[in-house]
Coordinates of C-alpha atoms in Angstrom, one line a residue:
Chain L
X1 CA 15.8 -11.0 -45.0
X2 CA 16.7 -8.0 -47.2
X3 CA 18.2 -10.4 -49.7
X4 CA 15.1 -12.5 -49.7
X5 CA 13.6 -10.5 -52.6
X6 CA 16.3 -11.5 -55.0
X7 CA 16.1 -15.2 -54.0
X8 CA 14.0 -17.6 -55.7
X9 CA 10.9 -18.2 -53.6
X10 CA 10.2 -21.7 -52.5
X11 CA 6.9 -22.9 -51.1
X12 CA 8.6 -23.2 -47.7
X13 CA 9.6 -19.5 -47.5
X14 CA 6.2 -18.5 -48.7
X15 CA 4.6 -20.3 -45.8
X16 CA 6.9 -18.9 -43.1
X17 CA 6.1 -15.5 -44.5
X18 CA 2.4 -16.0 -44.2
X19 CA 2.9 -17.1 -40.6
X20 CA 4.8 -13.9 -39.8
X21 CA 2.0 -12.0 -41.4
X22 CA -0.6 -13.8 -39.3
X23 CA 1.4 -13.0 -36.2
X24 CA 1.2 -9.4 -36.9
X25 CA -2.5 -9.1 -37.6
X26 CA -3.8 -11.7 -35.1
X27 CA -3.5 -11.9 -31.4
X28 CA -4.5 -14.6 -28.9
X29 CA -6.8 -13.6 -26.1
X30 CA -6.9 -15.8 -23.1
X31 CA -10.2 -15.0 -21.5
X32 CA -11.2 -16.3 -18.1
X33 CA -14.5 -18.2 -18.3
X34 CA -16.7 -19.2 -15.3
X35 CA -20.1 -20.5 -15.7
X36 CA -21.8 -20.8 -12.3
X37 CA -24.1 -23.6 -13.6
X38 CA -21.3 -25.8 -14.8
X39 CA -17.9 -24.8 -13.4
X40 CA -16.3 -25.2 -10.0
X41 CA -13.7 -22.6 -10.8
X42 CA -12.7 -20.3 -13.7
X43 CA -10.6 -21.5 -16.5
X44 CA -9.0 -19.7 -19.5
X45 CA -10.3 -20.0 -23.0
X46 CA -8.3 -18.9 -26.1
X47 CA -9.7 -16.8 -29.0
X48 CA -7.8 -15.4 -31.9
X49 CA -8.8 -11.9 -32.9
X50 CA -7.4 -9.5 -35.4
X51 CA -5.2 -6.6 -34.3
X52 CA -6.4 -3.2 -35.5
X53 CA -4.6 0.0 -34.6
X54 CA -7.6 1.7 -33.2
X55 CA -8.9 -1.3 -31.2
X56 CA -8.9 -1.4 -27.5
X57 CA -9.3 -4.6 -25.4
X58 CA -13.1 -3.9 -25.2
X59 CA -13.3 -4.0 -29.0
X60 CA -11.5 -7.3 -29.0
X61 CA -14.0 -8.7 -26.5
X62 CA -16.9 -7.4 -28.5
X63 CA -15.4 -9.0 -31.6
X64 CA -15.3 -12.4 -29.8
X65 CA -18.9 -11.9 -28.6
X66 CA -20.2 -10.9 -32.0
X67 CA -18.2 -13.3 -34.2
X68 CA -16.8 -16.2 -32.3
X69 CA -18.5 -17.0 -29.0
X70 CA -21.8 -15.3 -28.0
X71 CA -21.7 -16.8 -24.6
X72 CA -18.8 -14.7 -23.4
X73 CA -20.1 -12.4 -20.6
X74 CA -18.6 -9.1 -19.6
X75 CA -19.8 -5.6 -18.5
X76 CA -19.3 -2.5 -20.6
X77 CA -21.2 0.6 -21.5
X78 CA -19.8 3.9 -22.5
X79 CA -16.6 2.9 -24.4
X80 CA -15.0 6.2 -23.3
X81 CA -13.7 5.9 -19.8
X82 CA -16.5 7.5 -17.9
X83 CA -19.0 4.7 -16.9
X84 CA -16.4 2.6 -15.1
X85 CA -18.0 -0.7 -16.0
X86 CA -15.3 -2.4 -18.1
X87 CA -12.5 -2.9 -15.6
X88 CA -10.7 -6.2 -16.1
X89 CA -7.4 -7.7 -15.1
X90 CA -5.3 -7.5 -18.3
X91 CA -2.1 -9.5 -18.0
X92 CA -2.5 -9.3 -14.3
X93 CA -3.0 -5.5 -14.1
X94 CA -6.3 -3.9 -13.3
X95 CA -7.2 -1.7 -16.4
X96 CA -10.2 -0.3 -18.2
X97 CA -11.0 -2.4 -21.3
X98 CA -11.9 0.8 -23.2
X99 CA -8.7 2.6 -22.4
X100 CA -6.2 -0.1 -23.1
X101 CA -5.0 -0.6 -26.7
X102 CA -4.8 -4.1 -28.0
X103 CA -1.8 -3.5 -30.2
X104 CA 0.3 -2.6 -27.1
X105 CA 0.1 -6.3 -26.2
X106 CA 1.3 -7.6 -29.6
X107 CA 2.4 -10.3 -30.2
X108 CA 0.4 -11.6 -27.3
X109 CA -1.1 -13.6 -25.8
X110 CA -3.3 -11.2 -23.7
X111 CA -4.8 -12.6 -20.5
X112 CA -8.1 -11.1 -19.5
X113 CA -9.5 -12.0 -16.2
X114 CA -12.2 -10.5 -13.9
X115 CA -11.1 -7.9 -11.4
X116 CA -9.3 -9.4 -8.4
X117 CA -10.7 -9.3 -4.8
X118 CA -14.4 -9.6 -5.9
X119 CA -16.7 -12.7 -6.1
X120 CA -17.1 -13.7 -9.7
X121 CA -20.7 -13.9 -11.0
X122 CA -19.9 -15.2 -14.5
X123 CA -16.9 -15.0 -16.9
X124 CA -15.6 -11.4 -16.4
X125 CA -18.6 -10.1 -14.4
X126 CA -17.9 -9.4 -10.7
X127 CA -20.3 -9.0 -7.8
X128 CA -20.1 -5.4 -6.5
X129 CA -22.9 -5.0 -4.0
X130 CA -20.4 -5.2 -1.1
X131 CA -18.7 -2.1 -2.5
X132 CA -22.1 -0.3 -2.9
X133 CA -22.8 -1.0 0.8
X134 CA -19.3 0.4 1.8
X135 CA -19.9 3.5 -0.4
X136 CA -23.1 4.3 1.5
X137 CA -21.2 4.1 4.8
X138 CA -18.9 7.0 4.0
X139 CA -21.9 9.3 3.3
X140 CA -20.7 10.5 -0.1
X141 CA -23.0 13.5 -0.3
X142 CA -23.1 17.1 1.0
X143 CA -24.1 17.2 4.6
X144 CA -25.4 20.6 5.5
X145 CA -27.5 21.9 8.3
X146 CA -30.2 24.4 7.4
X147 CA -29.9 26.8 4.6
X148 CA -28.2 30.0 3.9
X149 CA -31.5 31.5 2.6
X150 CA -29.9 32.5 -0.7
X151 CA -30.3 29.4 -2.8
X152 CA -27.0 28.0 -4.0
X153 CA -23.8 27.9 -2.1
X154 CA -21.0 29.7 -3.8
X155 CA -17.5 28.3 -4.1
X156 CA -14.3 29.9 -5.3
X157 CA -12.0 28.1 -7.8
X158 CA -9.5 27.7 -4.9
X159 CA -12.1 25.9 -2.8
X160 CA -13.0 23.7 -5.7
X161 CA -9.3 22.9 -6.2
X162 CA -9.2 21.5 -2.7
X163 CA -11.2 18.4 -3.6
X164 CA -11.5 18.4 -7.4
X165 CA -8.9 15.7 -7.9
X166 CA -10.7 13.3 -5.5
X167 CA -14.1 14.0 -7.1
X168 CA -13.1 12.5 -10.5
X169 CA -13.8 8.9 -9.4
X170 CA -15.9 6.8 -11.7
X171 CA -16.2 3.8 -9.3
X172 CA -14.5 1.5 -11.8
X173 CA -13.1 -0.5 -8.9
X174 CA -9.6 -0.9 -10.4
X175 CA -8.3 0.4 -7.0
X176 CA -10.0 -2.4 -5.1
X177 CA -8.5 -5.0 -7.5
X178 CA -5.1 -3.4 -6.9
X179 CA -5.3 -3.1 -3.1
X180 CA -4.1 -6.3 -1.3
X181 CA -5.8 -5.1 1.9
X182 CA -9.2 -5.1 0.2
X183 CA -8.7 -8.7 -0.7
X184 CA -7.3 -9.7 2.7
X185 CA -9.7 -7.9 4.9
X186 CA -13.2 -7.9 3.4
X187 CA -14.5 -5.4 5.9
X188 CA -11.9 -2.8 5.0
X189 CA -13.8 0.1 3.4
X190 CA -11.3 0.4 0.6
X191 CA -9.6 3.1 -1.6
X192 CA -12.4 4.6 -3.7
X193 CA -14.9 5.0 -0.9
X194 CA -12.3 6.5 1.5
X195 CA -11.1 8.9 -1.2
X196 CA -14.7 9.9 -1.8
X197 CA -15.2 10.6 1.9
X198 CA -12.1 12.8 1.8
X199 CA -13.5 14.6 -1.2
X200 CA -16.6 15.6 0.7
X201 CA -14.7 16.5 3.9
X202 CA -12.6 18.9 1.7
X203 CA -15.7 20.5 0.2
X204 CA -16.3 24.0 1.6
X205 CA -20.0 23.4 1.4
X206 CA -19.9 20.3 3.5
X207 CA -20.3 20.1 7.3
X208 CA -20.2 16.3 7.7
X209 CA -16.6 15.6 8.4
X210 CA -17.1 15.0 12.1
X211 CA -19.9 12.5 11.3
X212 CA -17.7 10.7 8.7
X213 CA -14.7 10.7 11.1
X214 CA -16.8 8.7 13.5
X215 CA -17.3 5.9 11.0
X216 CA -13.9 6.1 9.3
X217 CA -11.4 6.6 12.1
X218 CA -11.8 3.0 12.8
X219 CA -9.6 -0.1 12.1
X220 CA -11.9 -1.0 9.1
X221 CA -11.7 2.6 7.9
X222 CA -8.5 4.6 7.2
X223 CA -6.4 2.7 9.7
X224 CA -6.7 -0.6 7.8
X225 CA -4.7 1.0 4.9
X226 CA -0.9 0.4 5.0
X227 CA -0.1 2.7 2.0
X228 CA 0.8 0.1 -0.6
X229 CA 0.0 2.9 -3.1
X230 CA -1.1 0.6 -5.8
X231 CA -4.6 2.1 -5.9
X232 CA -3.1 5.4 -6.9
X233 CA -0.9 3.8 -9.6
X234 CA -3.8 2.0 -11.3
X235 CA -6.4 4.8 -11.1
X236 CA -7.4 5.8 -14.6
X237 CA -8.7 9.2 -13.3
X238 CA -5.7 10.2 -11.2
X239 CA -7.9 10.4 -8.1
X240 CA -5.0 9.4 -5.8
X241 CA -6.9 7.4 -3.2
X242 CA -3.7 6.5 -1.3
X243 CA -2.8 10.2 -0.9
X244 CA -6.4 11.0 0.2
X245 CA -6.3 8.2 2.8
X246 CA -2.9 9.4 4.2
X247 CA -4.2 13.0 4.4
X248 CA -7.3 11.7 6.1
X249 CA -5.1 9.8 8.6
X250 CA -3.1 12.9 9.3
X251 CA -6.3 14.9 10.0
X252 CA -7.6 12.1 12.2
X253 CA -4.4 11.9 14.1
X254 CA -4.4 15.6 14.7
X255 CA -8.0 15.3 15.8
X256 CA -7.2 12.3 18.1
X257 CA -4.2 14.1 19.6
X258 CA -6.3 17.2 20.3
X259 CA -9.0 15.2 22.2
X260 CA -6.2 13.2 23.9
X261 CA -4.3 16.3 25.1
X262 CA -7.4 18.3 25.8
X263 CA -10.1 15.9 26.9
X264 CA -12.2 18.8 28.2
X265 CA -12.4 20.3 24.7
X266 CA -15.3 19.7 22.3
X267 CA -15.1 16.2 20.8
Chain N
X1 CA -37.2 -15.3 -3.7
X2 CA -36.1 -17.0 -0.5
X3 CA -37.8 -20.3 -1.3
X4 CA -36.3 -20.3 -4.8
X5 CA -32.8 -19.9 -3.3
X6 CA -33.6 -22.7 -0.8
X7 CA -34.8 -25.0 -3.6
X8 CA -31.7 -24.3 -5.6
X9 CA -29.5 -24.9 -2.6
X10 CA -31.3 -28.2 -1.8
X11 CA -30.9 -29.4 -5.4
X12 CA -27.2 -28.4 -5.3
X13 CA -26.9 -30.3 -2.0
X14 CA -28.5 -33.4 -3.6
X15 CA -25.4 -33.9 -5.7
X16 CA -21.9 -34.5 -4.4
X17 CA -20.1 -31.5 -3.1
X18 CA -17.2 -31.7 -5.5
X19 CA -19.1 -32.2 -8.8
X20 CA -20.7 -29.0 -10.2
X21 CA -24.4 -29.4 -10.1
X22 CA -26.7 -27.6 -12.5
X23 CA -28.6 -25.0 -10.5
X24 CA -30.9 -23.0 -12.6
X25 CA -31.0 -19.2 -12.1
X26 CA -29.1 -19.5 -8.9
X27 CA -26.0 -17.4 -8.8
X28 CA -23.1 -19.3 -7.4
X29 CA -20.3 -16.8 -7.0
X30 CA -16.8 -18.0 -7.3
X31 CA -14.7 -16.5 -4.5
X32 CA -11.0 -16.5 -5.3
X33 CA -8.8 -17.1 -2.3
X34 CA -5.7 -14.9 -1.7
X35 CA -2.5 -16.8 -1.5
X36 CA -0.4 -16.4 1.7
X37 CA 2.4 -15.4 -0.7
X38 CA 0.5 -12.7 -2.5
X39 CA 3.3 -10.3 -1.8
X40 CA 5.7 -12.4 -4.0
X41 CA 5.5 -12.3 -7.8
X42 CA 4.3 -8.8 -8.4
X43 CA 7.1 -6.2 -8.2
X44 CA 5.0 -3.4 -6.6
X45 CA 4.0 -5.8 -3.9
X46 CA 7.5 -7.0 -3.4
X47 CA 8.7 -3.4 -3.0
X48 CA 5.9 -2.8 -0.6
X49 CA 6.7 -5.8 1.6
X50 CA 10.5 -4.9 1.6
X51 CA 9.6 -1.4 2.7
X52 CA 7.4 -2.7 5.5
X53 CA 10.1 -5.2 6.5
X54 CA 12.6 -2.3 6.9
X55 CA 10.9 -1.9 10.3
X56 CA 12.8 -5.0 11.4
X57 CA 16.1 -3.3 10.5
X58 CA 14.9 -0.3 12.5
X59 CA 14.3 -2.5 15.5
X60 CA 17.6 -4.3 15.0
X61 CA 19.5 -1.0 14.8
X62 CA 18.0 0.1 18.1
X63 CA 18.8 -3.2 19.7
X64 CA 22.4 -2.9 18.5
X65 CA 22.6 0.6 19.9
X66 CA 21.1 -0.5 23.2
X67 CA 23.7 -3.2 23.4
X68 CA 26.4 -0.7 22.6
X69 CA 25.1 1.7 25.3
X70 CA 25.0 -1.1 27.8
X71 CA 28.6 -2.1 27.0
X72 CA 29.6 1.5 27.2
X73 CA 28.1 1.8 30.7
X74 CA 29.9 -1.4 31.9
X75 CA 33.4 -0.1 31.4
X76 CA 36.3 -0.3 29.0
X77 CA 36.6 -4.1 29.0
X78 CA 33.0 -4.6 28.2
X79 CA 33.1 -2.0 25.4
X80 CA 36.1 -3.7 23.8
X81 CA 34.1 -7.0 23.9
X82 CA 31.3 -5.1 22.1
X83 CA 33.7 -3.8 19.4
X84 CA 35.2 -7.2 18.9
X85 CA 31.7 -8.8 18.5
X86 CA 30.7 -6.0 16.1
X87 CA 33.7 -6.8 14.0
X88 CA 32.7 -10.5 13.5
X89 CA 31.8 -11.3 9.9
X90 CA 28.3 -12.3 10.8
X91 CA 27.6 -9.0 12.6
X92 CA 29.1 -7.0 9.8
X93 CA 27.0 -8.9 7.2
X94 CA 23.8 -8.4 9.3
X95 CA 24.6 -4.7 9.7
X96 CA 25.3 -4.2 6.0
X97 CA 21.9 -5.8 5.2
X98 CA 20.2 -3.7 8.0
X99 CA 21.9 -0.6 6.6
X100 CA 20.5 -1.3 3.2
X101 CA 17.0 -1.6 4.7
X102 CA 17.5 1.6 6.6
X103 CA 18.3 3.5 3.4
X104 CA 15.2 2.0 1.8
X105 CA 13.2 3.2 4.7
X106 CA 14.6 6.7 4.6
X107 CA 14.2 7.1 0.9
X108 CA 10.7 5.7 0.7
X109 CA 9.7 7.7 3.8
X110 CA 10.8 11.0 2.4
X111 CA 9.3 10.2 -1.0
X112 CA 5.9 9.2 0.4
X113 CA 5.6 12.2 2.8
X114 CA 4.4 14.6 0.2
X115 CA 1.4 12.3 -0.5
X116 CA 0.2 12.5 3.1
X117 CA 0.8 16.2 3.4
X118 CA -1.3 18.3 1.0
X119 CA 0.4 21.7 1.7
X120 CA -1.3 24.5 -0.1
X121 CA 0.3 27.9 -0.6
X122 CA -2.1 30.6 -1.9
X123 CA -4.5 27.9 -3.2
X124 CA -1.9 25.9 -5.1
X125 CA -0.7 22.5 -3.9
X126 CA 3.0 22.6 -3.2
X127 CA 5.0 20.4 -5.6
X128 CA 6.2 17.1 -4.0
X129 CA 9.8 18.0 -4.5
X130 CA 9.4 21.0 -2.2
X131 CA 8.3 18.7 0.6
X132 CA 10.6 15.8 0.1
X133 CA 13.6 17.9 -1.0
X134 CA 14.1 19.6 2.4
X135 CA 13.7 16.3 4.2
X136 CA 16.5 14.7 2.1
X137 CA 18.6 17.8 2.7
X138 CA 18.0 17.6 6.4
X139 CA 18.9 13.9 6.4
X140 CA 22.2 14.6 4.6
X141 CA 22.9 17.5 7.0
X142 CA 22.2 15.6 10.2
X143 CA 24.3 12.6 8.9
X144 CA 27.2 14.9 8.0
X145 CA 27.0 16.7 11.4
X146 CA 26.9 13.4 13.3
X147 CA 29.9 12.0 11.3
X148 CA 31.8 15.3 11.9
X149 CA 31.2 15.2 15.6
X150 CA 32.3 11.6 15.7
X151 CA 35.4 12.3 13.7
X152 CA 36.4 15.4 15.7
X153 CA 35.6 14.2 19.2
X154 CA 36.9 10.7 19.2
Chain M
X1 CA -13.3 -2.4 18.8
X2 CA -14.4 0.8 20.5
X3 CA -11.3 1.1 22.6
X4 CA -9.1 0.6 19.5
X5 CA -11.0 3.2 17.6
X6 CA -9.9 6.0 20.0
X7 CA -6.3 4.8 20.3
X8 CA -5.4 4.2 16.7
X9 CA -4.6 7.9 16.1
X10 CA -2.0 7.8 19.0
X11 CA -0.3 4.7 17.6
X12 CA -0.2 6.2 14.1
X13 CA 1.2 9.4 15.5
X14 CA 3.9 7.4 17.3
X15 CA 4.5 5.4 14.1
X16 CA 4.9 8.6 12.0
X17 CA 7.2 10.4 14.5
X18 CA 9.3 7.2 14.9
X19 CA 9.4 6.9 11.1
X20 CA 10.8 10.4 10.8
X21 CA 13.4 9.8 13.6
X22 CA 14.4 6.5 12.1
X23 CA 14.8 7.9 8.7
X24 CA 16.9 10.9 9.8
X25 CA 19.1 9.5 12.6
X26 CA 19.5 5.7 12.3
X27 CA 21.4 5.2 9.0
X28 CA 24.4 7.4 10.0
X29 CA 24.6 5.7 13.4
X30 CA 24.5 2.2 12.0
X31 CA 27.0 3.3 9.3
X32 CA 29.5 4.5 11.9
X33 CA 29.3 1.7 14.5
X34 CA 28.0 -1.2 12.4
X35 CA 30.1 -0.8 9.3
X36 CA 32.7 2.0 9.2
X37 CA 34.5 1.2 12.5
X38 CA 34.4 -2.6 12.3
X39 CA 35.7 -2.4 8.7
X40 CA 38.4 0.1 9.7
X41 CA 37.1 2.8 7.3
X42 CA 37.4 5.2 10.1
X43 CA 39.4 4.9 13.3
X44 CA 37.9 3.2 16.3
X45 CA 36.7 5.4 19.1
X46 CA 38.7 6.0 22.3
X47 CA 36.5 4.6 25.1
X48 CA 36.8 7.6 27.4
X49 CA 35.9 10.1 24.7
X50 CA 32.9 8.1 23.5
X51 CA 31.7 7.8 27.1
X52 CA 32.1 11.5 27.8
X53 CA 30.3 12.2 24.6
X54 CA 27.4 9.9 25.5
X55 CA 27.2 11.5 29.0
X56 CA 26.4 14.9 27.7
X57 CA 22.8 15.7 28.5
X58 CA 22.0 16.7 24.9
X59 CA 23.5 13.4 23.7
X60 CA 21.4 11.4 26.2
X61 CA 18.3 13.1 25.0
X62 CA 19.3 12.5 21.4
X63 CA 20.0 8.8 22.0
X64 CA 16.8 8.3 24.0
X65 CA 14.7 9.8 21.1
X66 CA 16.8 7.8 18.6
X67 CA 16.0 4.5 20.4
X68 CA 12.5 5.0 21.7
X69 CA 10.4 6.4 18.9
X70 CA 11.7 4.1 16.1
X71 CA 10.7 1.1 18.2
X72 CA 7.1 2.4 18.2
X73 CA 7.5 2.9 14.4
X74 CA 8.6 -0.7 14.2
X75 CA 5.7 -2.0 16.5
X76 CA 3.0 -0.4 14.3
X77 CA 4.5 -1.3 10.9
X78 CA 5.5 -4.8 11.8
X79 CA 2.1 -5.5 13.4
X80 CA 0.4 -4.7 10.0
X81 CA 3.1 -6.6 8.1
X82 CA 2.3 -9.7 10.1
X83 CA -1.5 -9.2 9.7
X84 CA -1.3 -8.8 5.9
X85 CA 1.8 -10.8 5.0
X86 CA 0.8 -13.9 7.0
X87 CA -2.9 -13.3 7.2
X88 CA -3.1 -13.7 11.0
X89 CA -5.4 -10.9 11.8
X90 CA -7.2 -13.3 14.1
X91 CA -4.1 -13.3 16.4
X92 CA -4.6 -9.6 16.8
X93 CA -4.2 -9.4 20.6
X94 CA -1.0 -11.6 20.7
X95 CA 0.7 -9.7 17.8
X96 CA -0.3 -6.4 19.3
X97 CA 1.0 -7.2 22.8
X98 CA 4.3 -8.6 21.4
X99 CA 5.0 -5.7 19.1
X100 CA 4.2 -3.0 21.6
X101 CA 5.7 -5.0 24.4
X102 CA 9.1 -4.9 22.6
X103 CA 8.7 -1.1 22.0
X104 CA 7.9 -0.4 25.7
X105 CA 10.7 -2.7 27.0
X106 CA 13.2 -1.1 24.6
X107 CA 12.1 2.4 25.7
X108 CA 12.4 1.5 29.4
X109 CA 15.8 -0.1 28.7
X110 CA 17.0 3.0 26.8
X111 CA 15.9 5.3 29.6
X112 CA 17.5 3.2 32.3
X113 CA 20.8 2.9 30.4
X114 CA 21.0 6.5 29.5
X115 CA 20.2 7.5 33.1
X116 CA 23.0 5.4 34.5
X117 CA 25.7 5.9 31.9

């Protein structure tokens, strides 16, 4: 190709060059479409969008919505990885649309589908009320009897460090899409909710761990997890749900052994 | 709300079950089914299922050992039958495969242990290598000692 | 459901203990008797020496732990592999009984053999 400059240009070489150019600035998106009024099952629809260095997948989807097809439906809000609403399967991997650069997928195509293991409402929008029910079950709030009479409860940086990692969850549900057990066993509480339960158990201000243990040391709770570890790998906030669940199991096992070996003790 | 849903369902039922019917404002979620072979195709899932299947190699190794102990207790003739059977190509092939799975189990087990154990020393979480490292060293030491005892005593 | 809730920590503890034992002790054992001796990498054992070695009380204890706990590790892990890999959670009772049945039988067999050896 280096010698191409000295060669006489023909119409043919001109055209092949423009095709290469187009390949570099355009990319094909294959977006999953599902219209509950018309479709029995989702199908893929292709769109060509420009590649820009600063564009993330969410920008490409918004480009489609604004310029090509206004009927495309997807959730998004903050564009900065904190609202947790733009999780999609991108080439089969659960990822945040706002934290995944489009150019990383050049020359394409990029397949964008709704998060796995959830019912699909429309196009890329999933139904999450089941998760919200599960979230409530783990009592993700500080449980505290009475008051210390001095207003706020103080916490040292070391005490904060005990649970800080697990408190970074944005409920984006990428972990549920990555977890095969969540898909196979719909009553399994799932990674994010269990990690959040662990976060409150580890909080020095909380007294609810016994209460949570009653709900979570159950086959649908921590024991359903087989430590696939994918939840931790896909988590955009490094919450490490898999680690949290195994730590929870260890604590529950200690607890169980204690009450097994010393049944007269306090349960 | 309920009656609207019932109406929508009734209108949906009016058409054939296979053809999509137009149901206004009625959400009809699509529920994807999980394939029986979900653990194939994606490398992390394949690794997971191989790790879990290492338990079969564990059971196999125990069965092999029980067979060996039984032969040992039955006298010299029985034990020579055991060694002859263990030298057959099929048994060697099975044991080589099982050994591969046992290694997979040991390595994944020691590597995952730090995740389940959040050991804190003066407020800081101990780095993973300080938890898995000693386990690997212990594994090598035990294996070396067993091999040494075997070589010296027999 | 309620009964399982209180027992699951015990099964998981057995699974973990068995996992540690299997990871530490089984590879070298299978290496010696399943590969190295049959392939003549190291010399075959003299029967009497091997028997006297296995008859030492400490060796009996070692072999019992090496056989029993890993079977409970197997029972737990394989049970979940069957549930998830084949989607047969509805056969819960059958799978549970078979997996732990194998573990209990193997443990009894190991105890009996090592007692009599």
